[in-house]
Coordinates of C-alpha atoms in Angstrom, one line a residue:
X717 CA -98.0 31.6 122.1
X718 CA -94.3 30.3 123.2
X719 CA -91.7 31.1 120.7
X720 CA -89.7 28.4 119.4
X721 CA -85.6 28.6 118.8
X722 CA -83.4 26.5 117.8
X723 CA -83.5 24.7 121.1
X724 CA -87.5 23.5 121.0
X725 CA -90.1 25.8 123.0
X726 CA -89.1 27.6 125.6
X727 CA -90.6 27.2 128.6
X728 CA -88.8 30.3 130.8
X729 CA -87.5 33.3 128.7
X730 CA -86.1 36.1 131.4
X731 CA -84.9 39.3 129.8
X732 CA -82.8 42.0 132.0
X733 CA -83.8 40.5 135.4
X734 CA -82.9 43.0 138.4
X735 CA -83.8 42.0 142.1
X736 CA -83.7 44.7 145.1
X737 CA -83.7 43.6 148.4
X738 CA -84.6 47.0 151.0
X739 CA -82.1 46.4 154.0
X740 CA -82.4 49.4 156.3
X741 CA -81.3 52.4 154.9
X742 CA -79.6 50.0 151.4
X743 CA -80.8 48.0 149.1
X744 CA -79.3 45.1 148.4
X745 CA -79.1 43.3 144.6
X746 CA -79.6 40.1 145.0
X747 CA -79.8 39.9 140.7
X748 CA -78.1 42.3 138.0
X749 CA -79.8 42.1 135.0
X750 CA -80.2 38.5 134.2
X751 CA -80.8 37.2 130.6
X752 CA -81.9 33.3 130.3
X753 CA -83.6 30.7 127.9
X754 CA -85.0 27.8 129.6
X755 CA -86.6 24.9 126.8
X756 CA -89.1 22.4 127.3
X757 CA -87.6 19.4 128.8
X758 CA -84.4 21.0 130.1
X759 CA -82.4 19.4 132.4
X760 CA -81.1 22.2 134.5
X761 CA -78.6 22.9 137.4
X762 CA -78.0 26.3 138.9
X763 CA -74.5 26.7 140.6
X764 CA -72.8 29.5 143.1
X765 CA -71.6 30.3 146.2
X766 CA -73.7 31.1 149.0
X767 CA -75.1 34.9 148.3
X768 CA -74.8 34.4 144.5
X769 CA -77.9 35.0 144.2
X770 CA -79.5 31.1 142.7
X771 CA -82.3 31.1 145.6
X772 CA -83.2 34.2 144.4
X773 CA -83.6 33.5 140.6
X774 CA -85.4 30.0 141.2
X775 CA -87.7 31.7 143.6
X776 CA -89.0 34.0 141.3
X777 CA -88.8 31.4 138.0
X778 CA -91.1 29.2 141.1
X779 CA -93.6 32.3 141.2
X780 CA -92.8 32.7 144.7
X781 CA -90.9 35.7 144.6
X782 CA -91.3 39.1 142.7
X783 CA -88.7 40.6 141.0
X784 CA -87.5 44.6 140.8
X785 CA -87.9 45.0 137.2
X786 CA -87.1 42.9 133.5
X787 CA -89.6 40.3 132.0
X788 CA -90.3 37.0 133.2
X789 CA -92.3 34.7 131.0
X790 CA -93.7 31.1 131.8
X791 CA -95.0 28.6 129.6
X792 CA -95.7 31.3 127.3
X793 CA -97.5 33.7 130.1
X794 CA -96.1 37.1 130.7
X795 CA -95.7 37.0 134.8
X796 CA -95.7 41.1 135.1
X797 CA -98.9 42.4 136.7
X798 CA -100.0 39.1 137.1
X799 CA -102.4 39.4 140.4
X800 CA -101.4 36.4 143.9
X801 CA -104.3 34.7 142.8
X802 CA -103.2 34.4 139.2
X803 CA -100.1 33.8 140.1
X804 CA -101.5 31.4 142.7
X805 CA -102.9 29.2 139.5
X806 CA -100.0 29.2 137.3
X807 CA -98.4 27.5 140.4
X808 CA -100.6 24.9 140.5
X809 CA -101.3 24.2 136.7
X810 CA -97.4 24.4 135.9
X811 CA -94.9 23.9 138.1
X812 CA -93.9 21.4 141.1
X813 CA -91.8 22.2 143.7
X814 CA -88.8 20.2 146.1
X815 CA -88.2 22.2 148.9
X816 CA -85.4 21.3 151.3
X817 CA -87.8 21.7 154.2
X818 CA -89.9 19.1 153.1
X819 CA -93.2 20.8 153.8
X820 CA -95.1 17.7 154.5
X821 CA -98.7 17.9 155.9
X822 CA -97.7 16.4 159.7
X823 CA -101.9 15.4 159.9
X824 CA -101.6 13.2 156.3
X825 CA -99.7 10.2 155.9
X826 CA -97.4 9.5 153.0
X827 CA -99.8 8.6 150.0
X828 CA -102.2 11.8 151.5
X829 CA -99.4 14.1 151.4
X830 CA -98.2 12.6 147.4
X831 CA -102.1 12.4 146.5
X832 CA -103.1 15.9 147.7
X833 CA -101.7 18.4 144.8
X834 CA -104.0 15.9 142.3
X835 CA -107.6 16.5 144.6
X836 CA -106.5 20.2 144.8
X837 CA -106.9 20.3 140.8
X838 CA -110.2 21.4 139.6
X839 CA -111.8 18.6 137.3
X840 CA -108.4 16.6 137.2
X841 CA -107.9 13.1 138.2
X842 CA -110.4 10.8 138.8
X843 CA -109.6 8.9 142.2
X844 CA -108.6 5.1 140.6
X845 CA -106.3 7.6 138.6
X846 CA -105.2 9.8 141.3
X847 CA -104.2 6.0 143.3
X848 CA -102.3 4.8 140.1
X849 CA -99.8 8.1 139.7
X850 CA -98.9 7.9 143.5
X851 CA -98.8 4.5 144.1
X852 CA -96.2 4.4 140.8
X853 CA -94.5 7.2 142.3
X854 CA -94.1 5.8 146.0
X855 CA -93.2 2.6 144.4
X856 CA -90.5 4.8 141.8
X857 CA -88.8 6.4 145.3
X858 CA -88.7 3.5 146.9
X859 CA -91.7 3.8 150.0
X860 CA -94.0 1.9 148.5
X861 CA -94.6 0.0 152.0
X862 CA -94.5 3.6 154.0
X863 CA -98.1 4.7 152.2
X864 CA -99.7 4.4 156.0
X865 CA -96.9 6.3 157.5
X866 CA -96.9 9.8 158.9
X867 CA -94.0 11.8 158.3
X868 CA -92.9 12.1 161.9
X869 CA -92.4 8.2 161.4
X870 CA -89.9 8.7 158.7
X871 CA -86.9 9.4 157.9
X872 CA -85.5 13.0 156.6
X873 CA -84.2 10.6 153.7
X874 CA -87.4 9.1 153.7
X875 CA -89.8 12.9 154.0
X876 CA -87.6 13.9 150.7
X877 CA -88.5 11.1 148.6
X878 CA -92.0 12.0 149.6
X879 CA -91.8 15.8 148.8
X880 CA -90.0 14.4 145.2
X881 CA -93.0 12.5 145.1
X882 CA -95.6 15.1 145.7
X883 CA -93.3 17.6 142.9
X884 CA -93.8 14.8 140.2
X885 CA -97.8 13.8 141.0
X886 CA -99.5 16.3 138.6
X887 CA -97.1 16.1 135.2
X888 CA -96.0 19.3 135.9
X889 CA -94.2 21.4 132.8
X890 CA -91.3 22.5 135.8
X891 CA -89.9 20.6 139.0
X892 CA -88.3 23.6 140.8
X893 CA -85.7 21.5 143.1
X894 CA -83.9 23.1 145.8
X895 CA -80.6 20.1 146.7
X896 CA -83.1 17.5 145.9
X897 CA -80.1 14.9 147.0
X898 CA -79.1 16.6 150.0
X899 CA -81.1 14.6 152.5
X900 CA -80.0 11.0 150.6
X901 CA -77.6 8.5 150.8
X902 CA -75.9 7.8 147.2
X903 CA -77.7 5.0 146.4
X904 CA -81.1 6.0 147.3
X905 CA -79.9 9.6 145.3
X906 CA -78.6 8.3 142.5
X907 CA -82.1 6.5 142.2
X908 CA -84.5 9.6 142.2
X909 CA -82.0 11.2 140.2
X910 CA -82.7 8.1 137.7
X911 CA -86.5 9.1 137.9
X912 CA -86.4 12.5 137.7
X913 CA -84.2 12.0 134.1
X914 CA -86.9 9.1 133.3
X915 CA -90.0 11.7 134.0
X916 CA -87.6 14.1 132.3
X917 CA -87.6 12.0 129.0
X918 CA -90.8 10.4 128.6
X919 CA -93.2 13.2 130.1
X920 CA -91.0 16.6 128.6
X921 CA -91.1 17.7 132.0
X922 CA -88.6 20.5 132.5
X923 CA -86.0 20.3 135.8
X924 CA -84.2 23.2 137.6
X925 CA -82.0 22.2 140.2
X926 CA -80.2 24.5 142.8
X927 CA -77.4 22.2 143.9
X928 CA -73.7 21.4 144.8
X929 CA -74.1 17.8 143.9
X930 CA -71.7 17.3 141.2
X931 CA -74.0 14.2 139.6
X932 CA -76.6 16.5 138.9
X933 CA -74.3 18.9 137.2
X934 CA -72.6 15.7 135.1
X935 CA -76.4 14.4 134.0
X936 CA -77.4 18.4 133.3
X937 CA -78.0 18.9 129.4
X938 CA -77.6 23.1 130.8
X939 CA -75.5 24.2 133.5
X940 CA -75.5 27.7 135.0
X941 CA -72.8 29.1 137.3
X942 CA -73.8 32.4 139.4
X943 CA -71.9 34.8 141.3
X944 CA -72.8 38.2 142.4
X945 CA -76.1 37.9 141.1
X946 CA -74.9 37.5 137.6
X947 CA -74.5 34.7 135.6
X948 CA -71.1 34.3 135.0
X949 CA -71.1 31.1 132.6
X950 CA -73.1 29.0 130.7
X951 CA -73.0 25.7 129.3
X952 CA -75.4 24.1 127.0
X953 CA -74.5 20.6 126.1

């Protein structure tokens, strides 16, 4: 059961977090014992410098990455001895990812590539549904007359309103989002920024941004600054 504080449930509780990279004959600590709360509906950004150690932390939040030692818990699910496939699952039930790479299907065109995380759910969406949540999302990001299109025939602007796309399709609890805005021009960020707080709102859906973008940091309800692989401050507003 997910405990509740003060703040609402929490949807990420990490307790004394410690990541070891092997790098020849050193190891490298890429996170020192990091403590953090995340609630449901959060509107997060993760600061630092280059090597503080914020790829690293929303990696393993993601489930992508494993971490030395400390607890990691997920919408209420301890993630310690959890097995890939397990892990594999919570993925897919819980969290959506932006990745700056894109990570388009080349072989799918735009509505494929939004519509696919919903056909890859067992006994989710029925198809007239699966067509209503991407067409609303294409039509949210603005590519609502690029559903034909293959990504090779877009835009890097354009692939990343995809990806955002394909990260909101399946209501997940957590949109992991690695400079979601990096690939934009203002306008067209400040309008998936828009979405992402409406989603935010009206669906509880949790965000953590990794990002220099100082927008995100002035629309962020809780703001994390890393260095060293410690969190250095914290601001909840």
């Amino acid at each position: 059961m997910k405990e509740k504080r003060g703040s609402g449930t929490l949807v990420i509780e990490i307790k004394d977090l410690w990541k070891t990279y092997p790098m020849g004959n050193l190891e490298v600590q890429a996170l020192k014992g990091v403590s953090l709360d995340i609630a449901e509906g959060a509107f997060v950004s993760v600061a630092g410098p280059s090597g503080s150690g914020k790829t690293t932390l929303m990696n393993i939040i993601g489930l992508i990455d494993s971490f030395t030692s400390g607890s990691l818990v997920v919408n209420g699910q301890a993630i310690k001895g959890q097995t890939r496939r397990e892990l594999a699952r919570l993925r897919r039930e819980f969290i959506g990812f932006v990745f700056q790479s894109f990570n388009l299907l080349p072989v799918l065109n735009v509505f494929e590539n939004v519509e696919l995380p919903l056909i890859m759910e067992k006994g989710g969406a029925s198809k007239a549904e699966r067509r209503d949540r991407v067409n609303y999302l294409l039509e949210e990001v603005g590519l609502a007359g690029r559903m034909s299109h293959l990504p090779t025939e877009l835009s890097g602007g354009q692939q990343q309103r995809v990806a955002i796309a394909r990260a909101l399709v399946t209501h997940p609890k957590i949109v992991i989002a690695d400079e979601p805005t990096a690939n934009l021009d203002s306008d067209t960020g400040e309008k998936v920024l828009d979405l992402m707080k409406k989603i935010n709102r009206e669906e509880k859906t949790t965000f953590i941004f990794s990002t220099h973008d100082p927008e995100i940091w002035q629309m962020a309800d809780h703001v994390l600054f890393l260095a060293d692989g410690t969190i250095k401050s914290e601001q909840k507003r």
